[in-house]
mmCIF file of C-alpha atoms and ligand atoms in Angstrom:
data_model
loop_
_atom_site.group_PDB
_atom_site.id
_atom_site.type_symbol
_atom_site.label_atom_id
_atom_site.label_comp_id
_atom_site.label_asym_id
_atom_site.label_seq_id
_atom_site.Cartn_x
_atom_site.Cartn_y
_atom_site.Cartn_z
ATOM 1 C CA MET A 28 20.659 -6.240 -2.294
ATOM 2 C CA LYS A 29 17.561 -6.368 -0.102
ATOM 3 C CA GLU A 30 14.503 -4.526 -1.397
ATOM 4 C CA ARG A 31 13.616 -1.589 0.836
ATOM 5 C CA ILE A 32 9.948 -1.458 1.785
ATOM 6 C CA PRO A 33 8.650 1.586 3.684
ATOM 7 C CA ILE A 34 5.781 1.103 6.121
ATOM 8 C CA ALA A 35 3.717 3.657 8.050
ATOM 9 C CA SER A 36 0.521 3.891 10.064
ATOM 10 C CA ASP A 37 -1.403 6.077 12.461
ATOM 11 C CA HIS A 38 -2.219 5.155 16.071
ATOM 12 C CA ALA A 39 -4.971 2.737 14.949
ATOM 13 C CA GLY A 40 -2.526 0.834 12.776
ATOM 14 C CA PHE A 41 0.451 1.057 15.104
ATOM 15 C CA GLU A 42 0.319 -2.472 16.539
ATOM 16 C CA MET A 43 -0.237 -4.019 13.142
ATOM 17 C CA LYS A 44 2.696 -2.003 11.814
ATOM 18 C CA GLU A 45 4.973 -3.598 14.404
ATOM 19 C CA ASN A 46 3.785 -7.039 13.336
ATOM 20 C CA ILE A 47 4.075 -6.291 9.615
ATOM 21 C CA SER A 48 7.577 -4.961 10.223
ATOM 22 C CA LYS A 49 8.608 -8.253 11.819
ATOM 23 C CA ALA A 50 7.014 -10.274 9.025
ATOM 24 C CA LEU A 51 8.741 -8.241 6.302
ATOM 25 C CA THR A 52 12.092 -8.519 8.069
ATOM 26 C CA ALA A 53 11.656 -12.285 8.399
ATOM 27 C CA LEU A 54 10.893 -12.419 4.669
ATOM 28 C CA GLY A 55 14.229 -10.741 3.948
ATOM 29 C CA PHE A 56 13.151 -7.172 3.203
ATOM 30 C CA ASP A 57 14.874 -4.010 4.368
ATOM 31 C CA VAL A 58 12.022 -2.390 6.327
ATOM 32 C CA GLN A 59 11.947 1.391 6.579
ATOM 33 C CA ASP A 60 9.560 2.302 9.387
ATOM 34 C CA LEU A 61 8.293 5.828 8.726
ATOM 35 C CA GLY A 62 6.401 5.927 12.023
ATOM 36 C CA PRO A 63 4.749 6.667 14.242
ATOM 37 C CA SER A 64 7.013 5.360 16.983
ATOM 38 C CA SER A 65 4.236 4.997 19.585
ATOM 39 C CA PRO A 66 0.456 4.409 19.613
ATOM 40 C CA VAL A 67 -0.271 7.990 20.704
ATOM 41 C CA SER A 68 -3.095 9.592 18.678
ATOM 42 C CA THR A 69 -1.799 10.946 15.368
ATOM 43 C CA ASP A 70 -3.060 12.172 11.994
ATOM 44 C CA TYR A 71 -2.710 9.551 9.259
ATOM 45 C CA PRO A 72 -1.818 12.035 6.464
ATOM 46 C CA ASP A 73 1.361 12.985 8.333
ATOM 47 C CA TYR A 74 2.619 9.424 7.868
ATOM 48 C CA GLY A 75 0.938 8.414 4.635
ATOM 49 C CA HIS A 76 2.189 11.281 2.444
ATOM 50 C CA PRO A 77 5.941 10.658 2.973
ATOM 51 C CA LEU A 78 5.527 6.987 2.079
ATOM 52 C CA ALA A 79 3.412 7.702 -0.993
ATOM 53 C CA GLU A 80 5.928 10.307 -2.153
ATOM 54 C CA GLN A 81 8.683 7.684 -2.207
ATOM 55 C CA VAL A 82 6.547 5.351 -4.314
ATOM 56 C CA SER A 83 5.397 8.197 -6.566
ATOM 57 C CA LYS A 84 8.975 9.273 -7.285
ATOM 58 C CA GLY A 85 10.064 5.684 -7.938
ATOM 59 C CA GLU A 86 12.466 5.685 -4.989
ATOM 60 C CA VAL A 87 10.897 2.412 -3.882
ATOM 61 C CA LYS A 88 8.789 -0.090 -5.781
ATOM 62 C CA ARG A 89 6.123 -0.550 -3.102
ATOM 63 C CA GLY A 90 5.042 0.263 0.436
ATOM 64 C CA VAL A 91 2.576 -0.720 3.146
ATOM 65 C CA LEU A 92 0.213 1.589 5.057
ATOM 66 C CA MET A 93 -2.144 0.891 7.941
ATOM 67 C CA CYS A 94 -4.927 2.820 9.658
ATOM 68 C CA GLY A 95 -8.213 1.871 11.307
ATOM 69 C CA THR A 96 -10.324 1.315 8.201
ATOM 70 C CA GLY A 97 -7.594 1.640 5.589
ATOM 71 C CA LEU A 98 -9.660 4.360 3.957
ATOM 72 C CA GLY A 99 -7.912 7.494 5.214
ATOM 73 C CA MET A 100 -4.500 6.159 4.248
ATOM 74 C CA SER A 101 -5.765 5.118 0.814
ATOM 75 C CA TYR A 102 -7.180 8.601 0.140
ATOM 76 C CA VAL A 103 -3.843 10.121 1.087
ATOM 77 C CA ALA A 104 -1.702 7.739 -0.970
ATOM 78 C CA ASN A 105 -3.907 7.839 -4.053
ATOM 79 C CA ARG A 106 -3.481 11.596 -4.402
ATOM 80 C CA HIS A 107 0.111 10.984 -5.474
ATOM 81 C CA PRO A 108 0.790 10.397 -9.200
ATOM 82 C CA HIS A 109 1.612 6.777 -10.102
ATOM 83 C CA VAL A 110 0.507 5.501 -6.707
ATOM 84 C CA ARG A 111 -2.143 2.791 -6.758
ATOM 85 C CA ALA A 112 -3.032 2.114 -3.138
ATOM 86 C CA ALA A 113 -5.395 -0.781 -2.472
ATOM 87 C CA VAL A 114 -7.258 -1.444 0.748
ATOM 88 C CA ALA A 115 -7.250 -5.221 1.090
ATOM 89 C CA TRP A 116 -9.088 -7.139 3.798
ATOM 90 C CA THR A 117 -8.676 -10.636 2.357
ATOM 91 C CA PRO A 118 -5.838 -12.335 0.458
ATOM 92 C CA GLU A 119 -8.156 -12.601 -2.564
ATOM 93 C CA ILE A 120 -8.644 -8.824 -2.685
ATOM 94 C CA ALA A 121 -4.859 -8.394 -2.392
ATOM 95 C CA SER A 122 -4.331 -10.871 -5.217
ATOM 96 C CA LEU A 123 -6.781 -9.080 -7.507
ATOM 97 C CA ALA A 124 -5.322 -5.702 -6.562
ATOM 98 C CA ARG A 125 -1.982 -6.971 -7.892
ATOM 99 C CA LYS A 126 -3.237 -8.948 -10.908
ATOM 100 C CA HIS A 127 -5.685 -6.352 -12.213
ATOM 101 C CA ASN A 128 -4.648 -3.018 -10.689
ATOM 102 C CA ASP A 129 -0.883 -3.378 -10.219
ATOM 103 C CA ALA A 130 -1.320 -2.003 -6.685
ATOM 104 C CA ASN A 131 2.003 -0.607 -5.506
ATOM 105 C CA VAL A 132 0.799 0.352 -2.028
ATOM 106 C CA LEU A 133 -0.994 -2.107 0.243
ATOM 107 C CA VAL A 134 -3.313 -0.558 2.816
ATOM 108 C CA LEU A 135 -4.418 -2.727 5.715
ATOM 109 C CA PRO A 136 -7.592 -1.925 7.728
ATOM 110 C CA ALA A 137 -6.036 -2.657 11.118
ATOM 111 C CA ARG A 138 -9.223 -2.411 13.176
ATOM 112 C CA PHE A 139 -11.039 -4.966 11.032
ATOM 113 C CA ILE A 140 -8.539 -7.775 10.467
ATOM 114 C CA SER A 141 -6.357 -9.889 12.765
ATOM 115 C CA ASP A 142 -2.563 -9.739 12.778
ATOM 116 C CA GLU A 143 -2.529 -13.189 11.136
ATOM 117 C CA ASP A 144 -4.874 -11.979 8.397
ATOM 118 C CA GLY A 145 -2.633 -8.949 7.894
ATOM 119 C CA VAL A 146 0.411 -11.140 7.293
ATOM 120 C CA ALA A 147 -1.497 -13.480 4.954
ATOM 121 C CA ILE A 148 -2.733 -10.478 2.945
ATOM 122 C CA LEU A 149 0.783 -9.008 2.901
ATOM 123 C CA LYS A 150 2.338 -12.236 1.593
ATOM 124 C CA THR A 151 -0.226 -12.554 -1.184
ATOM 125 C CA TRP A 152 0.285 -8.945 -2.231
ATOM 126 C CA LEU A 153 4.082 -9.351 -2.233
ATOM 127 C CA ASP A 154 4.020 -12.562 -4.282
ATOM 128 C CA THR A 155 1.342 -11.864 -6.875
ATOM 129 C CA PRO A 156 2.497 -10.396 -10.200
ATOM 130 C CA PHE A 157 0.561 -7.913 -12.344
ATOM 131 C CA GLU A 158 -1.206 -9.714 -15.178
ATOM 132 C CA GLY A 159 -0.715 -6.937 -17.723
ATOM 133 C CA GLY A 160 -2.581 -7.459 -20.998
ATOM 134 C CA ARG A 161 -5.943 -5.688 -21.010
ATOM 135 C CA HIS A 162 -5.276 -4.445 -17.486
ATOM 136 C CA GLU A 163 -2.212 -2.500 -18.651
ATOM 137 C CA ARG A 164 -4.332 -0.058 -20.677
ATOM 138 C CA ARG A 165 -6.774 0.410 -17.815
ATOM 139 C CA VAL A 166 -4.055 1.039 -15.275
ATOM 140 C CA GLU A 167 -2.432 3.580 -17.625
ATOM 141 C CA LYS A 168 -5.759 5.412 -17.871
ATOM 142 C CA ILE A 169 -5.860 5.913 -14.107
ATOM 143 C CA GLU A 170 -3.300 8.714 -14.440
ATOM 144 C CA LEU A 171 -5.288 11.829 -15.415
ATOM 145 C CA GLU A 172 -3.012 12.984 -18.246
ATOM 146 C CA GLU A 173 -3.052 9.576 -19.937
ATOM 147 C CA ALA A 174 -6.813 9.326 -19.454
ATOM 148 C CA ARG A 175 -7.363 12.713 -21.136
ATOM 149 C CA GLU A 176 -5.174 11.695 -24.099
ATOM 150 C CA ASN A 177 -6.750 8.278 -24.568
ATOM 151 C CA THR A 178 -10.513 8.775 -24.124
HETATM 152 C C1 RB5 B 213 -8.512 6.872 13.615
HETATM 153 O O1 RB5 B 213 -9.431 6.897 14.641
HETATM 154 C C2 RB5 B 213 -9.167 6.487 12.298
HETATM 155 O O2 RB5 B 213 -10.040 7.480 11.899
HETATM 156 C C3 RB5 B 213 -8.128 6.229 11.245
HETATM 157 O O3 RB5 B 213 -7.267 5.232 11.666
HETATM 158 C C4 RB5 B 213 -8.619 5.759 9.901
HETATM 159 O O4 RB5 B 213 -9.505 4.686 10.012
HETATM 160 C C5 RB5 B 213 -9.088 6.808 8.986
HETATM 161 O O5 RB5 B 213 -9.493 6.563 7.855
#
């Protein structure tokens, strides 16, 4: 069965979302586009929260968000337990976000990277496994309850 990957943006990320959708489909994923459906001005939390909720509840393994800087969407997503949303503007950042931080949400800064860069970053993030080891403990400590128990 195809892995379902939800994607969402605001108006600033809309065009990149269309491109990322095509790339994910071509890679064989079942893309769930959570909107928006046009580039009309919108509020990024309205689209970021529903995606992050799916990842937080374990309904999907991972998702992709886009806004102008990537920052607003990352703030939104990272408020959800078990979500580790990484803004990545190069494939190397995406690789490290997977290897060291087990990032389960990729956030693309649509106004600062090209569509080609976005796809290259996406592919790296999709293909790079978490390294585990010493990073496992650190990632566990991100969740507040675990951090309080273990420090
Ligand atoms: C929209 O103008 C812009 O503020 C938004 O896309 C994002 O960059 C917010 O963090």
